[in-house]
Coordinates of C-alpha atoms and ligand atoms in Angstrom, one line a residue:
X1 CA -38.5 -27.6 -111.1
X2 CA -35.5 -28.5 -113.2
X3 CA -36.1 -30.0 -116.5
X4 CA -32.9 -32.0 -116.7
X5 CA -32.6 -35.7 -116.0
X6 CA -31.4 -35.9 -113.1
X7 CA -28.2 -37.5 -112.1
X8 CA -27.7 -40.4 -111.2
X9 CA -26.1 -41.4 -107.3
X10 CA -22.8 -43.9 -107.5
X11 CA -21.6 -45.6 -104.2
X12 CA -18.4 -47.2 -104.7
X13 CA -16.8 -49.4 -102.5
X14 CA -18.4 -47.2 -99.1
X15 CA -17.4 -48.9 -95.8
X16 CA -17.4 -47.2 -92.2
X17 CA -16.2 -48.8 -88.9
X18 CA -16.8 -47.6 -85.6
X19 CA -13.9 -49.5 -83.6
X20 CA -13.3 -52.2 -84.3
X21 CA -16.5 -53.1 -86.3
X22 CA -17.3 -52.4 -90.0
X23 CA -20.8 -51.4 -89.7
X24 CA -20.8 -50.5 -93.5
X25 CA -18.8 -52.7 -95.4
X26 CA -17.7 -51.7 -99.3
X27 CA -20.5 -51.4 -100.6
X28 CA -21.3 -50.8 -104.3
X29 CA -24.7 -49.4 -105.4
X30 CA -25.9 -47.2 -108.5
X31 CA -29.0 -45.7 -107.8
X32 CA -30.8 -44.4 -111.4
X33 CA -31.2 -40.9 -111.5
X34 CA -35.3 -40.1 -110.6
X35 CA -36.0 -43.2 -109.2
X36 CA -37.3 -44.1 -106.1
X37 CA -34.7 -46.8 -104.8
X38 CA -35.3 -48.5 -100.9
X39 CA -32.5 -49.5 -98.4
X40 CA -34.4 -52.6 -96.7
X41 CA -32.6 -54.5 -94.0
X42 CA -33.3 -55.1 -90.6
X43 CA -32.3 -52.8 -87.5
X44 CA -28.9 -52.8 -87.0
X45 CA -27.6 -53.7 -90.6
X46 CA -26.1 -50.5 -91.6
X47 CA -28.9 -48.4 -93.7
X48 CA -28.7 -44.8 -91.7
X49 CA -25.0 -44.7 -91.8
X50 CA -25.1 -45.8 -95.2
X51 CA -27.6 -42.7 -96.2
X52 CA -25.7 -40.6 -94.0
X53 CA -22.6 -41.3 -95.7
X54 CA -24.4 -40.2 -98.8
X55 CA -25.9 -37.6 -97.2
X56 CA -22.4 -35.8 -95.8
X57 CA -23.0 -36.4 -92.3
X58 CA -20.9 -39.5 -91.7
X59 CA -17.3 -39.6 -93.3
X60 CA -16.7 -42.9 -95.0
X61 CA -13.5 -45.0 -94.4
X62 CA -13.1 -45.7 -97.7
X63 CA -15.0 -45.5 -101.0
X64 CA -16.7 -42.7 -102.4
X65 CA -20.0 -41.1 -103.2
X66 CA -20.8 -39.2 -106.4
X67 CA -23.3 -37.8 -108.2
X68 CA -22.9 -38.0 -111.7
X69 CA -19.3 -37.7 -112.5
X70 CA -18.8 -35.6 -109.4
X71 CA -16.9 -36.6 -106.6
X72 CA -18.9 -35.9 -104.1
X73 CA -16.8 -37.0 -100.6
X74 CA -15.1 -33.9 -100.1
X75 CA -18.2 -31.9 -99.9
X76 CA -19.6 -31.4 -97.1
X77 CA -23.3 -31.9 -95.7
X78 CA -25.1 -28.7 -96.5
X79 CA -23.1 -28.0 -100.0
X80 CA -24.8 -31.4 -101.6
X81 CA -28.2 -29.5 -101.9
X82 CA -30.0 -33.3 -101.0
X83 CA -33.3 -32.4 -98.9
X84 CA -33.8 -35.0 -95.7
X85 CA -36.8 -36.4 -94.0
X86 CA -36.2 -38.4 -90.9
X87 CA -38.4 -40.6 -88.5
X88 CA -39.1 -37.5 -85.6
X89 CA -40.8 -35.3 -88.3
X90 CA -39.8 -32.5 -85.4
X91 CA -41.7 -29.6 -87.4
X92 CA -40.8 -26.1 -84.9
X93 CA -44.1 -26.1 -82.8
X94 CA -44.2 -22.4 -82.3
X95 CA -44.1 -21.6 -86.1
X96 CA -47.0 -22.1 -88.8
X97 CA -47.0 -24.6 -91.7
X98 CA -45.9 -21.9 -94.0
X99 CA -42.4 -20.8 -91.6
X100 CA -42.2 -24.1 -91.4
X101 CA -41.7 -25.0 -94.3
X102 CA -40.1 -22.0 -95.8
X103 CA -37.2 -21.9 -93.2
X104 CA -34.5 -23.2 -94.6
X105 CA -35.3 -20.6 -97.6
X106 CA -34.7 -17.4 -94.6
X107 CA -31.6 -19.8 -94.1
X108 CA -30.6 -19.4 -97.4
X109 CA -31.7 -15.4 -97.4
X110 CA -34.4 -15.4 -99.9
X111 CA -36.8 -12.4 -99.6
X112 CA -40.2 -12.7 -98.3
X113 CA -42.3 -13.2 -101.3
X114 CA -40.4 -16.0 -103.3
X115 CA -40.0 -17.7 -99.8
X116 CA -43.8 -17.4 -99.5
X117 CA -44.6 -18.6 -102.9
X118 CA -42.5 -21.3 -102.9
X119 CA -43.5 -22.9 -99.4
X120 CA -47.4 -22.6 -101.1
X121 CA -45.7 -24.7 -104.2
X122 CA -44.5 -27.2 -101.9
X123 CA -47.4 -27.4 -99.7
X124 CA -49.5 -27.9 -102.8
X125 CA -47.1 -30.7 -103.8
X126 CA -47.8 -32.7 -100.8
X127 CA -51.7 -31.9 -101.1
X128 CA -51.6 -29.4 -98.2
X129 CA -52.3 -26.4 -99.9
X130 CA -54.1 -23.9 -97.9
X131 CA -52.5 -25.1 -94.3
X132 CA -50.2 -21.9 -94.4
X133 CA -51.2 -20.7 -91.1
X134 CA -52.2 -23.5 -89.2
X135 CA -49.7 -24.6 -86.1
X136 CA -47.8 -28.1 -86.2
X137 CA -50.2 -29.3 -83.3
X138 CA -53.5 -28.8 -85.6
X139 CA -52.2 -31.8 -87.7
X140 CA -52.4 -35.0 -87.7
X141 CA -49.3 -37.1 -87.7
X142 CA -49.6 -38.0 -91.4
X143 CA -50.1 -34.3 -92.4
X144 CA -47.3 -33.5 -89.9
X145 CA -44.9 -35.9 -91.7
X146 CA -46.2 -34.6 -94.9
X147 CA -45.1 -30.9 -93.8
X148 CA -41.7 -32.6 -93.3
X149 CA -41.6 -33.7 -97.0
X150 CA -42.8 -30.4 -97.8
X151 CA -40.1 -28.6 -96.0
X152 CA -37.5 -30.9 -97.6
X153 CA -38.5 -30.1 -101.0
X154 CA -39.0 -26.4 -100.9
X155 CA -35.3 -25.7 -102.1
X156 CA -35.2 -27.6 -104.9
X157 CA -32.9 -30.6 -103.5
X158 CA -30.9 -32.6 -105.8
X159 CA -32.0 -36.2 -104.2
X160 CA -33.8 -36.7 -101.2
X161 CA -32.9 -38.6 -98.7
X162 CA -36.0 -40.4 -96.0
X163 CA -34.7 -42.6 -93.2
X164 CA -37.7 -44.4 -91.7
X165 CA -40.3 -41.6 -93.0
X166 CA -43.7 -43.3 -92.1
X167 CA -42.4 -45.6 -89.0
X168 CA -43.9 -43.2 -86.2
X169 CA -47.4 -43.7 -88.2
X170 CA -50.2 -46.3 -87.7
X171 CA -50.5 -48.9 -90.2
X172 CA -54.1 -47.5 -92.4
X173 CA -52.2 -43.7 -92.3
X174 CA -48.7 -45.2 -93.3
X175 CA -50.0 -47.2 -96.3
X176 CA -52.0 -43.8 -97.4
X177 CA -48.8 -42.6 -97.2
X178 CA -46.6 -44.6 -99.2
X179 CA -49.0 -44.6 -102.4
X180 CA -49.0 -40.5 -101.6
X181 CA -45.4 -40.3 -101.7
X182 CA -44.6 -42.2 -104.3
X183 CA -47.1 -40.2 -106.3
X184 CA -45.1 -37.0 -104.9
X185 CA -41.9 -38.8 -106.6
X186 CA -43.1 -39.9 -109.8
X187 CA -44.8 -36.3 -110.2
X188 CA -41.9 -34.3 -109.4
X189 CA -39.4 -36.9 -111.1
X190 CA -36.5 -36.6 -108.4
X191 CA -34.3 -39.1 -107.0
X192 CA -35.8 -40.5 -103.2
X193 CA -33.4 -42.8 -101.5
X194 CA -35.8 -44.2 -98.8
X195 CA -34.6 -46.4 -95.3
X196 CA -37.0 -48.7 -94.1
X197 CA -36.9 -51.8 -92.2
X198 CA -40.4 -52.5 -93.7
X199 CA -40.9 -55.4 -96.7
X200 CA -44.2 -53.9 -98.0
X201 CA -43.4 -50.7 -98.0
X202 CA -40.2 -50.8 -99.8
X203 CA -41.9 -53.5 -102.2
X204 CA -44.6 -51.2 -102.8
X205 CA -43.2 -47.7 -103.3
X206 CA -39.7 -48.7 -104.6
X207 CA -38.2 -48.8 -108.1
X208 CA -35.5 -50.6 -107.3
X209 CA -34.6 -52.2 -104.0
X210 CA -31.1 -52.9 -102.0
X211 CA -31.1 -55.6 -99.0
X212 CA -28.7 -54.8 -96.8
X213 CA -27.8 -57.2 -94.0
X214 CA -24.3 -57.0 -92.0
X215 CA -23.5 -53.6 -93.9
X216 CA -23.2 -55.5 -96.9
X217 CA -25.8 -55.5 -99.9
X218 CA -27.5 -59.0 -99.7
X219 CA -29.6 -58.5 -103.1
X220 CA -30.4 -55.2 -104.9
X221 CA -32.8 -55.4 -108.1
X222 CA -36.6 -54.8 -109.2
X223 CA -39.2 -55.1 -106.5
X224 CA -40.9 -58.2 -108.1
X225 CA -37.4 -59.7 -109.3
X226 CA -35.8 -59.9 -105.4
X227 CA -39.7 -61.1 -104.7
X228 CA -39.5 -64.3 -107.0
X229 CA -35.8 -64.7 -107.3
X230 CA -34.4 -64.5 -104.2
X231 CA -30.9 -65.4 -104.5
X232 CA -30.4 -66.8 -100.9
X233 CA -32.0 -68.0 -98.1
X234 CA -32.0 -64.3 -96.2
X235 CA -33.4 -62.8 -98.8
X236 CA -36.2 -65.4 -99.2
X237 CA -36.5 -65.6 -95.9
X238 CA -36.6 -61.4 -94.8
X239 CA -38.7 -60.4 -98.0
X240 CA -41.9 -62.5 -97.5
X241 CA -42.5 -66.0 -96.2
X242 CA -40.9 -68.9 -97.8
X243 CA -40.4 -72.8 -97.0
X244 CA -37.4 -74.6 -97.3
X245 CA -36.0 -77.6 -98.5
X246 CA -32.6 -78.7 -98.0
X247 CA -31.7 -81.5 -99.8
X248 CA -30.0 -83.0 -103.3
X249 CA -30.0 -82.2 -106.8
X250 CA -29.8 -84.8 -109.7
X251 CA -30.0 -84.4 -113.4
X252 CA -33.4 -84.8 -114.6
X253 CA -34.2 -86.4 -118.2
X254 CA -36.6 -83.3 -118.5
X255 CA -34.9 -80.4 -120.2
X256 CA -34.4 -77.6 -118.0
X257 CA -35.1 -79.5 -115.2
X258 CA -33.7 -81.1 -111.7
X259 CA -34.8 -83.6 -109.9
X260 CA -34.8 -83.3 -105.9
X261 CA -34.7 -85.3 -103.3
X262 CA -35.5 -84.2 -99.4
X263 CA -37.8 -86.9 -98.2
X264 CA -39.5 -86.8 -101.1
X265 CA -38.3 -86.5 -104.8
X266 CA -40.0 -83.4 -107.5
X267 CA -38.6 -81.5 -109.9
X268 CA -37.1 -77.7 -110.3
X269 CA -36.2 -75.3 -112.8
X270 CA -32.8 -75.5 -113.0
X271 CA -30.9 -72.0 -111.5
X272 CA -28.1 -70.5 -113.7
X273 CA -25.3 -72.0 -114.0
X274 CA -27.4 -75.1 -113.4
X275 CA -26.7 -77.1 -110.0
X276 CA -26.0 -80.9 -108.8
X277 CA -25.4 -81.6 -105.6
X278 CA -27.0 -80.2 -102.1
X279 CA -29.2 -77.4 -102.4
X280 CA -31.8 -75.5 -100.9
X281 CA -34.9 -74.5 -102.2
X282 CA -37.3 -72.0 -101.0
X283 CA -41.5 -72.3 -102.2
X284 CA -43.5 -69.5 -101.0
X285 CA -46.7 -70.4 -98.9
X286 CA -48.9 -68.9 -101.7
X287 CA -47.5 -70.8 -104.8
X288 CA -49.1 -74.7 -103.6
X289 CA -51.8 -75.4 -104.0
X290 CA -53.8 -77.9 -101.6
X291 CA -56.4 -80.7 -102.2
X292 CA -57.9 -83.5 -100.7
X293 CA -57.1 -86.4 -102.9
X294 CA -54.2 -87.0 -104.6
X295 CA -53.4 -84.5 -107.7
X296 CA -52.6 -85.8 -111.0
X297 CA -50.3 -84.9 -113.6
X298 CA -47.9 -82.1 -111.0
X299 CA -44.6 -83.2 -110.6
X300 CA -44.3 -81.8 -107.2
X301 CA -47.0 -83.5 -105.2
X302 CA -46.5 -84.4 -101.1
X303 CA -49.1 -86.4 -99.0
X304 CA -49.6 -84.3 -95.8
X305 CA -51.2 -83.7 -92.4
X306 CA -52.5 -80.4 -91.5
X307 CA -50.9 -79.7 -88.3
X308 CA -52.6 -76.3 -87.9
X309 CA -54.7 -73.7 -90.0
X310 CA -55.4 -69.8 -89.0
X311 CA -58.0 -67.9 -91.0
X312 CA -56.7 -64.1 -91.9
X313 CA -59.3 -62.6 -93.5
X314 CA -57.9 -62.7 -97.1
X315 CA -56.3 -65.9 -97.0
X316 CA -55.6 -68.9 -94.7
X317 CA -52.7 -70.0 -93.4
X318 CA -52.1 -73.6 -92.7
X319 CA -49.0 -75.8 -91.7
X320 CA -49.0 -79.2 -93.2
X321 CA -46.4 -81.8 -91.8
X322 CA -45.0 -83.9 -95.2
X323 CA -42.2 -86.2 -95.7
X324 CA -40.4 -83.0 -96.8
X325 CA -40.6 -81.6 -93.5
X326 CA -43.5 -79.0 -92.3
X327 CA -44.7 -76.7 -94.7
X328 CA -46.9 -73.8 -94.8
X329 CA -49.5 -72.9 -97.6
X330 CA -51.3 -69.8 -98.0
X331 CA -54.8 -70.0 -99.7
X332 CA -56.8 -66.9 -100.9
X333 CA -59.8 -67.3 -98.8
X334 CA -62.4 -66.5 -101.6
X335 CA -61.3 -70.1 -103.8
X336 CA -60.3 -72.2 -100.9
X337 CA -61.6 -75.4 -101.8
X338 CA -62.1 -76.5 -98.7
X339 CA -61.5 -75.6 -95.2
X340 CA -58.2 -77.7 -93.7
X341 CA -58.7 -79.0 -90.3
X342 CA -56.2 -80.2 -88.2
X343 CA -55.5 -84.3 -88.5
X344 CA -57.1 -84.1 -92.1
X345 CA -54.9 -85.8 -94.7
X346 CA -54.2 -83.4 -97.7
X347 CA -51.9 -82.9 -101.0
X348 CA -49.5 -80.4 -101.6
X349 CA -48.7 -79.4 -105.3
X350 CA -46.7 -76.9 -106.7
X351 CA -45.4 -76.2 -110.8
X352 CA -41.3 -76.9 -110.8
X353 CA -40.9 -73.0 -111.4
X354 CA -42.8 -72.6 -108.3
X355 CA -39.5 -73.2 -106.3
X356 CA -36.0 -70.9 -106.1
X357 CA -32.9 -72.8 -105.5
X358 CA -31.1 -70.5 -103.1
X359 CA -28.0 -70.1 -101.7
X360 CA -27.4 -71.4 -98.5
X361 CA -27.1 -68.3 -95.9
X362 CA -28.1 -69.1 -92.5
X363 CA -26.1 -68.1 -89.7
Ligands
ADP1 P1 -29.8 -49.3 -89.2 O1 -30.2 -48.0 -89.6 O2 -29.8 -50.4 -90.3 O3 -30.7 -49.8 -88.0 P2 -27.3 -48.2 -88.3 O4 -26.6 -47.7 -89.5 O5 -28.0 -47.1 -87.4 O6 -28.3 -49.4 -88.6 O7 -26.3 -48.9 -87.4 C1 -25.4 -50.0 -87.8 C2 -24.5 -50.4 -86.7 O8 -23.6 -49.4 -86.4 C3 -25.3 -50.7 -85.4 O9 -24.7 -51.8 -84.8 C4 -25.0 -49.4 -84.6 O10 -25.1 -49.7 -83.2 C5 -23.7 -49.0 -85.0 N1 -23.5 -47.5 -85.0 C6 -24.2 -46.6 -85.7 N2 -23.8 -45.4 -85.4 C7 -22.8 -45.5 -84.5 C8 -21.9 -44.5 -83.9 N3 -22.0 -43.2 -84.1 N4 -21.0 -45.0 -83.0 C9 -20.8 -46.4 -82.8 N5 -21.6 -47.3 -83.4 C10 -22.6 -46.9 -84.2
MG2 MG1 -31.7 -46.7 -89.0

């Protein structure tokens, strides 16, 4: 494997339209060299034809691709040297592991032996070392898609490009499978750009994450920055659970601070540049806490009724109807203080950095 950094990938200004429609729509993304960067959005928003587009298989409108300080829109598909991985692994049945994986290397007329050693290189990679001569229908589907990877890496690609790897597989393989392929990444040190429609397992195997919604990039950052800072309602909304209030902004005598008023008055961190006026802020489920009497001392703090509470193993869920509207709170199930029944009167607290003031998205 090469020792080099590797480069690293520059969309600018990418759009495609079929008809009428811009399905991708100039979109501007660098994507580090070596990391492992995530296209999340949900189905529809553009995220294949963008990583086709950056794959060569889809011609942009306008904008252009490179690698480095190569311009890389002129090039087509199979001179880029990126490896793919798709959804339908689609391994060929009637070969072994080892063809498998080592066809693209008769493609590209290696001899025998070097194709053979380097398909046992690859397998090892992927922890299937010793597979060689089994048939794709003597796997499983996770070692199946793991052949895939396998078979993408064998030449060496320059980035590697996975639209919806893990979708086909159940939930307990799928997770095995994003910790295994982000070790694969790390280990080998090469660029992944990765489609999924899934929150979790972009937030969990991604350096760096791009929302894409409408063709456009809603967000694109750190997986724990997008998590707290959301910068708009969809974002808050589609990574996670959040509640929202819509209401107004004042000037607070607290440094630092707003006041807001939505049925109730509390105080937020103020965003940057600081707001007045109305706003919207979103408070995820997990960051109130609830009690029975009233709380002393937080500045956010809501009488409530608990309309509703559901019991998920590691937490519970409840819905609490407060003068700010209905909101839900998630509890860790191990320190609940007590168990919210419906009709029970309750308190809702929450620290002023608890809530993101958001930008105002909805359709
Ligand atoms: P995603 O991968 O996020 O689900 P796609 O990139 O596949 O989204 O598609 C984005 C939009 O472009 C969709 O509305 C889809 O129907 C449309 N689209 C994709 N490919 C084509 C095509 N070849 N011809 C016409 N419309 C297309
Ligand atoms: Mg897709």
């Amino acid at each position: 494997m090469s020792e080099r950094q590797p480069e690293a990938l520059l969309l600018d200004g990418v759009s495609k339209a079929y008809g009428k429609t811009w399905v991708v729509d100039r979109v501007s993304l660098t994507i580090p060299g070596g990391s492992f960067f995530s296209l999340l959005g949900p189905s529809g928003s553009g995220k294949t034809t963008l990583l086709m587009m950056i794959a060569g298989f889809v011609t942009p409108d306008g904008g252009s691709v490179r690698l480095g300080g190569r311009d890389l829109t002129p090039v087509p598909a199979e001179k880029r040297n990126f490896g793919m991985v798709f959804q339908g692994y689609a391994l060929f049945p009637n070969m072994t592991v080892g063809e498998n994986v080592a066809f693209s290397l008769r493609v590209r007329g290696l001899g025998r032996a070097e194709r053979d050693a380097r398909a046992r290189a690859a397998l090892d990679t992927v922890h299937l070392g010793g597979f060689e001569d089994r048939f794709p229908k003597q796997l499983s589907g996770g070692q199946q898609q793991r052949v895939a990877l396998a078979r993408a890496l064998v030449f060496e690609p320059a980035v590697l490009l996975l639209d919806e790897p893990l979708s086909a597989l159940d939930k307990k393989l799928r997770e095995g499978l994003q910790a295994e392929l982000r070790e694969v990444q790390r280990r080998i040190g090469k660029t992944f750009v990765c489609v999924t429609h899934d929150q979790d397992e972009a937030l969990s195997m991604s350096d760096r994450i791009a929302i894409v919604r409408g063709g456009r990039i809603a967000q694109e950052g750190e997986p724990d920055d997008l998590f707290e800072n959301p910068a708009s309602h969809f974002v808050a909304d589609f990574l996670g659970e959040s509640n929202f209030l819509a209401g107004d902004l004042t000037p607070a005598a607290e440094p630092g601070l707003l006041r807001w008023h939505a049925g109730a008055t509390g105080l937020v961190q103020a965003g940057q540049p600081s707001q007045a006026g109305p706003a919207l802020m979103a408070l995820r489920p997990s960051k109130i806490a609830i009690a029975s009497g009233e709380p002393c001392g937080m500045p956010n703090r809501l009488p409530g009724i608990v309309t509703g509470s559901s019991y998920r193993g590691t937490a519970i869920h409840c819905r609490v109807d407060t003068p700010a509207g209905p909101m839900s709170v998630s509890l860790p199930s191990w320190r609940a203080p007590f168990n919210p029944e419906p009709d029970q009167r309750v308190w809702l607290s929450w620290a002023p950095d608890a809530a993101v003031i958001v930008t105002d998205d909805r359709a």
